[in-house]
C-alpha positions as a LaTeX table, in Angstrom:
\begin{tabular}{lrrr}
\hline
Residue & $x$ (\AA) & $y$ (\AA) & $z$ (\AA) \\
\hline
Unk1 & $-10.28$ & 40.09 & 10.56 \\
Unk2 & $-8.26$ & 41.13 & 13.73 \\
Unk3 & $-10.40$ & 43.99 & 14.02 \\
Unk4 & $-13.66$ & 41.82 & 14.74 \\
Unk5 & $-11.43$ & 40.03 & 17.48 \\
Unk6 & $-10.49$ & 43.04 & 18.92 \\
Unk7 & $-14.35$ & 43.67 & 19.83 \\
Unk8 & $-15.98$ & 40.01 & 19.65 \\
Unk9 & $-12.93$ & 38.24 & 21.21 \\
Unk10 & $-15.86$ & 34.80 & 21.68 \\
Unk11 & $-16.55$ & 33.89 & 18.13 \\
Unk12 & $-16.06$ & 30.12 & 17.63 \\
Unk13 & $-14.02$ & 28.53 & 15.28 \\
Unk14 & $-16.79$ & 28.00 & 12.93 \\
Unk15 & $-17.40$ & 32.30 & 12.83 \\
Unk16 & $-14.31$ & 32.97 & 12.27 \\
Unk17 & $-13.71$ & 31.43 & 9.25 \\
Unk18 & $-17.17$ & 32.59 & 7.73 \\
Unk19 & $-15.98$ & 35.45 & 8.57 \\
Unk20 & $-12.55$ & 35.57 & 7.52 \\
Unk21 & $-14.39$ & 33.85 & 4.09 \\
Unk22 & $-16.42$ & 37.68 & 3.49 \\
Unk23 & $-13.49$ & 39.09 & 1.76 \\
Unk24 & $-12.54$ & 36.98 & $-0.96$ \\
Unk25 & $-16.69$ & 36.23 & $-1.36$ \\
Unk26 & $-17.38$ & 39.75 & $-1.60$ \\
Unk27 & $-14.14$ & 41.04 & $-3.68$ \\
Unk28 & $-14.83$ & 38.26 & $-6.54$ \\
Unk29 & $-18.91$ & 39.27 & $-6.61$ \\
Unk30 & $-17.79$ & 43.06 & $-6.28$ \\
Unk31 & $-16.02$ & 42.66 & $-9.19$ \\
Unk32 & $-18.56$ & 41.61 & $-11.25$ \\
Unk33 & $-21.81$ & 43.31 & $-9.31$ \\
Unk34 & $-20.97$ & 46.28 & $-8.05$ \\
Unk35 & $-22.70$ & 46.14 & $-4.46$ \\
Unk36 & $-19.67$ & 48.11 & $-2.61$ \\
Unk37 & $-17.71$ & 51.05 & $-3.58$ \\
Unk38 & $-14.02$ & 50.31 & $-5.00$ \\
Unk39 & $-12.76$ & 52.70 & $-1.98$ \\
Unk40 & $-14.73$ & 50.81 & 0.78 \\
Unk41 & $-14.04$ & 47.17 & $-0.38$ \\
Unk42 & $-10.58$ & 47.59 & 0.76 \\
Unk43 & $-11.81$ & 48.32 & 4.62 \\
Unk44 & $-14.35$ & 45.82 & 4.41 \\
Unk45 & $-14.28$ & 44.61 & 7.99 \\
Unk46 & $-14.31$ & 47.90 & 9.16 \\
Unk47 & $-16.58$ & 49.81 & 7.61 \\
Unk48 & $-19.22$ & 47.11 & 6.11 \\
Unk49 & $-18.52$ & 43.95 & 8.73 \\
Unk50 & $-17.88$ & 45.97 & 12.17 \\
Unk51 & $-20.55$ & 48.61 & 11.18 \\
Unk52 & $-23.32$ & 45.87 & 10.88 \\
Unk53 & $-22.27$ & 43.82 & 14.18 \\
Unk54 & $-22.59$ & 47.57 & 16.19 \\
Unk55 & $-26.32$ & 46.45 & 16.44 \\
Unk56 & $-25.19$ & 42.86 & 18.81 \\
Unk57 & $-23.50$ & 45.68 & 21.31 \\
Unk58 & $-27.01$ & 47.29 & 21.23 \\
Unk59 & $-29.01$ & 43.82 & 21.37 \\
Unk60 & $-28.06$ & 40.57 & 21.20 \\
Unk61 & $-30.86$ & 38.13 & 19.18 \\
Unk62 & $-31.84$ & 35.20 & 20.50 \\
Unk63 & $-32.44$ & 31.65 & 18.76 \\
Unk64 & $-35.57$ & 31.33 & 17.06 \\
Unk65 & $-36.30$ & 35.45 & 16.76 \\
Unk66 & $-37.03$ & 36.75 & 13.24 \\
Unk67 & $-34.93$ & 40.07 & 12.20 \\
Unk68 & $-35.49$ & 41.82 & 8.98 \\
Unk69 & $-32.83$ & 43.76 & 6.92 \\
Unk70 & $-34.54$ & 46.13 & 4.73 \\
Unk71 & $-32.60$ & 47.63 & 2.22 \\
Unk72 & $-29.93$ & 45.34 & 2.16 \\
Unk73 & $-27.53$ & 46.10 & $-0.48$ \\
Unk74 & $-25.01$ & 43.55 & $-0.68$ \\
Unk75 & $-26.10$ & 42.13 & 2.50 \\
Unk76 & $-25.17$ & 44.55 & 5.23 \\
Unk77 & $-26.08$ & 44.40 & 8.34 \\
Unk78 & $-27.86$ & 40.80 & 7.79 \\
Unk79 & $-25.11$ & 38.76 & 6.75 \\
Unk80 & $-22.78$ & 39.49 & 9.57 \\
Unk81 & $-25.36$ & 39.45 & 11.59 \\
Unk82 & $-26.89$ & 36.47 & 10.93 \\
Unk83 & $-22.59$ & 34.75 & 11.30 \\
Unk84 & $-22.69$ & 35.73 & 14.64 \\
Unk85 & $-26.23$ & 34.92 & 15.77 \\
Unk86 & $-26.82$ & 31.38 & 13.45 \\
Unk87 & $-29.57$ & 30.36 & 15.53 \\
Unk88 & $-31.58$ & 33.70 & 14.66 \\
Unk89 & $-33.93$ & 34.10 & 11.71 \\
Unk90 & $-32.80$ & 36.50 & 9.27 \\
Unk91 & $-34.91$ & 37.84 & 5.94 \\
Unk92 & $-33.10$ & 39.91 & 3.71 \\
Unk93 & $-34.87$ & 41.97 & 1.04 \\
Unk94 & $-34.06$ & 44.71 & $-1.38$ \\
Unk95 & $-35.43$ & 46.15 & $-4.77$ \\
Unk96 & $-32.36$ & 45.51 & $-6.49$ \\
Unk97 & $-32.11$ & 41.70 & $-7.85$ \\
Unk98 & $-28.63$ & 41.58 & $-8.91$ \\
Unk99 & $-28.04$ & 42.60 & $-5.04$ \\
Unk100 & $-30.13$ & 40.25 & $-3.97$ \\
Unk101 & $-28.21$ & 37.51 & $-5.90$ \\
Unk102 & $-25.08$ & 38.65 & $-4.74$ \\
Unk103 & $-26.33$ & 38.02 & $-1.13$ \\
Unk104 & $-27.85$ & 34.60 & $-1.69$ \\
Unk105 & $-24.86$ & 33.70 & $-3.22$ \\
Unk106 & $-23.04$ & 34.91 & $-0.38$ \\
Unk107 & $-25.27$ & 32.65 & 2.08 \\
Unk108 & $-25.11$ & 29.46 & $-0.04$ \\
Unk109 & $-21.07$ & 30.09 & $-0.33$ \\
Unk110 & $-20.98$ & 30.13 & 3.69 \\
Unk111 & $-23.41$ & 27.90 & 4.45 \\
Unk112 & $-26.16$ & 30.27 & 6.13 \\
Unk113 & $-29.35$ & 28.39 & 7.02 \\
Unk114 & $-30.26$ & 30.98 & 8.52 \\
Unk115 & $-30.90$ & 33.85 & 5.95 \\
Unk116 & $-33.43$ & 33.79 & 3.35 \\
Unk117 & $-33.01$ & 36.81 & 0.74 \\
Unk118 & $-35.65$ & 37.78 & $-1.63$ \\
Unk119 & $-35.96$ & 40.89 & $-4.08$ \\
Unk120 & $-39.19$ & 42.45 & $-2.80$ \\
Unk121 & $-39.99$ & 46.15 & $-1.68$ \\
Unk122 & $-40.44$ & 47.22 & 1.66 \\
Unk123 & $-44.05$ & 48.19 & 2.54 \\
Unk124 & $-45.55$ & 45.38 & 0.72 \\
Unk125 & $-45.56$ & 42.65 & 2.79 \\
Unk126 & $-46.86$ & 41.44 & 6.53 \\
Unk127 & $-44.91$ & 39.16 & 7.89 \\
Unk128 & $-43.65$ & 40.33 & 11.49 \\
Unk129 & $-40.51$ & 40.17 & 13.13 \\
Unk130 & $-38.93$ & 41.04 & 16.64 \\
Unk131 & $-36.32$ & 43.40 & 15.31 \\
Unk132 & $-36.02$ & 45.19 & 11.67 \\
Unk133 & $-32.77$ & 46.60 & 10.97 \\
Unk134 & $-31.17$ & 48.46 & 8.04 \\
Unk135 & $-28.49$ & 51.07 & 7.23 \\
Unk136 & $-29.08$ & 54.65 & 6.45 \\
Unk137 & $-31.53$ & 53.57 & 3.28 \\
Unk138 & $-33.81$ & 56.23 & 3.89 \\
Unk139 & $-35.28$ & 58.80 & 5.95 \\
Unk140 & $-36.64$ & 57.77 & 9.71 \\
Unk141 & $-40.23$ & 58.63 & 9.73 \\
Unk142 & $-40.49$ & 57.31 & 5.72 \\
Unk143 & $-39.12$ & 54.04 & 6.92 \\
Unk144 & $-41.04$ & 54.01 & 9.94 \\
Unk145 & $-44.21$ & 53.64 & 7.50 \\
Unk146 & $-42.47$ & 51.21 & 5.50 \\
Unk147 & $-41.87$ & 48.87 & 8.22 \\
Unk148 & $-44.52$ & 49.43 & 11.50 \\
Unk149 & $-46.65$ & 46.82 & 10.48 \\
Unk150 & $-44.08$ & 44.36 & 10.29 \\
Unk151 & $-43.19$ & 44.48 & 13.67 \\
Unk152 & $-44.12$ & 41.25 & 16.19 \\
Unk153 & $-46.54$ & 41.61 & 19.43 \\
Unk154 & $-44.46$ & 39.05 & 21.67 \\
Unk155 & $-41.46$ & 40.26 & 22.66 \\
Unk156 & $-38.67$ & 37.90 & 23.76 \\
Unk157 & $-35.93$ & 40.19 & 23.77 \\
Unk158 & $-34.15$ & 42.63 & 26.74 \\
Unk159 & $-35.25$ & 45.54 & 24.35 \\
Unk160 & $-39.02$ & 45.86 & 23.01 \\
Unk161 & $-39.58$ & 45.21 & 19.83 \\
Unk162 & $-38.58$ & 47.73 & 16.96 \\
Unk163 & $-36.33$ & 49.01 & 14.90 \\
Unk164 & $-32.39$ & 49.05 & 14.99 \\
Unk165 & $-31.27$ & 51.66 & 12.09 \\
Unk166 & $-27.38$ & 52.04 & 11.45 \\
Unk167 & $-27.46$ & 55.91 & 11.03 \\
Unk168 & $-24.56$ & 58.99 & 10.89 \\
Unk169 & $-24.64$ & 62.78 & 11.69 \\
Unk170 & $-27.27$ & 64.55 & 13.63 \\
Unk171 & $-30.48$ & 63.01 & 13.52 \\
Unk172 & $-31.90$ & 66.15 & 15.68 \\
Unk173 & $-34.23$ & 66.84 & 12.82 \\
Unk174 & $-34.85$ & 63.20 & 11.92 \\
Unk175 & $-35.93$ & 62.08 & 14.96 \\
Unk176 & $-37.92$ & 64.90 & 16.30 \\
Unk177 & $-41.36$ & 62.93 & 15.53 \\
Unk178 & $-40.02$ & 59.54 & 17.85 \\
Unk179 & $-39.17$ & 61.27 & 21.37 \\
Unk180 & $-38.67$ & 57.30 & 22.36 \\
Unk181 & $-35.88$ & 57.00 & 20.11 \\
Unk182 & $-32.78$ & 56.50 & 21.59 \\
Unk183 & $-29.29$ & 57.39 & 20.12 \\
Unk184 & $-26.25$ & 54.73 & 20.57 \\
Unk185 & $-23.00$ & 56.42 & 19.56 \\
Unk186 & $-20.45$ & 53.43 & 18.36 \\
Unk187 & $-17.96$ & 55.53 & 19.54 \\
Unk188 & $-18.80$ & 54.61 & 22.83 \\
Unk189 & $-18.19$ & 50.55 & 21.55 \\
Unk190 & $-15.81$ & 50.96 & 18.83 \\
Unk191 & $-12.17$ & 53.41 & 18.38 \\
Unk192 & $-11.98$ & 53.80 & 15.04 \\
Unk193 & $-12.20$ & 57.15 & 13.71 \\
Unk194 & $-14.66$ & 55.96 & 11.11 \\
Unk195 & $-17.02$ & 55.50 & 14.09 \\
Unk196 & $-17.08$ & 59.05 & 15.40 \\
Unk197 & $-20.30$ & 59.80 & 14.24 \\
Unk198 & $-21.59$ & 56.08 & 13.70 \\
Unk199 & $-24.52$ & 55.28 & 15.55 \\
Unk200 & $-27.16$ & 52.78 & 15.81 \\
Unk201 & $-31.09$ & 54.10 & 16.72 \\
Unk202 & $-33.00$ & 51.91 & 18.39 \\
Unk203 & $-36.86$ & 52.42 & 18.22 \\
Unk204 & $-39.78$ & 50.80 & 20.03 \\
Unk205 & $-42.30$ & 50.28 & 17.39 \\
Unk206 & $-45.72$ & 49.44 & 19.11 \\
Unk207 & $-47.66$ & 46.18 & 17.97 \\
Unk208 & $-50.52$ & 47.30 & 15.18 \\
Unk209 & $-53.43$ & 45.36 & 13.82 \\
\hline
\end{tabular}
């Protein structure tokens, strides 16, 4: 918990203890759903809680904006996301169910309004939003197609509207079809050597019909 401090030294009262709440939450569903790995579960706030919250040092979301988390897992980066912005819209969604339970359980245990979390596939719906996020669930330009038309006309935020994708390594490759991506190294926000080749890619997705 010290470790979110360190780098979000403003959380109220209220944040903290939702947050400090994650570890026993997600320790007692882990052991029964298997939504983290045994090693990572012991450096939860670093490597699940931290990771996800390196998108707010990219953008923060304002009240009333809709963000997506596509291919959420156990709830990463939505949950702690949606802690520290509880005025912001969040939809989960993931193929898995038993995921998907873990991380309305999760929402109902901390009293998240905010999140809604339903076991549906990317691609097959049209609701838009200002931002969609994830982390590293597939390939750029395959999740590009998965998510463009999901992506609001209005923007409200500093950034345009888009993606913001948790990603590792060298993208070179990746990104070569998106020349407008741009490449946020967490190393630049966060010391931790588990950040050295962290970043988050931020992509303006253009408004389609």
């Amino acid at each position: 918990m010290d470790i979110l401090k360190k780098y979000f030294p403003n959380l109220t009262e209220e944040q903290e203890t939702r947050f400090l709440q994650l570890e026993n939450l997600y320790t007692e569903w882990n052991s029964k759903i298997n939504v983290i790995s045994r090693k990572d579960i012991e450096s939860l706030y670093e490597r699940h809680i931290l990771h996800s919250l390196g998108i707010a040092k990219i953008q923060e979301f304002m009240p009333g904006a809709k963000i997506l988390d596509v291919g959420t897992g156990g709830g990463f980066p939505g949950i702690p996301l949606a802690i520290l912005f509880p005025e912001t819209h969040f939809y989960l969604v993931d193929v898995i169910a038993k995921k998907i339970k873990v991380v309305n359980e999760v929402a109902n245990a901390l009293g998240l309004t905010n999140v809604k979390a339903e076991q549906r596939r990317a691609g097959t719906f049209d609701d838009r939003f200002d931002f969609v996020v994830s982390r590293a669930v597939t390939n750029m330009p395959d999740f590009v197609k998965w998510v463009r038309k999901n992506v609001a006309k209005k923007n409200n935020h500093e950034l345009q509207n888009g993606i913001l994708y948790l990603k590792g390594g060298d993208l070179t490759e990746e990104l070569a079809l998106f020349p407008k991506a741009i490449e946020h190294e967490l190393s630049d926000y966060f010391e931790e050597d588990f950040f050295e080749t962290k970043k988050v890619v931020y992509l303006p997705i253009k408004y389609k019909v």
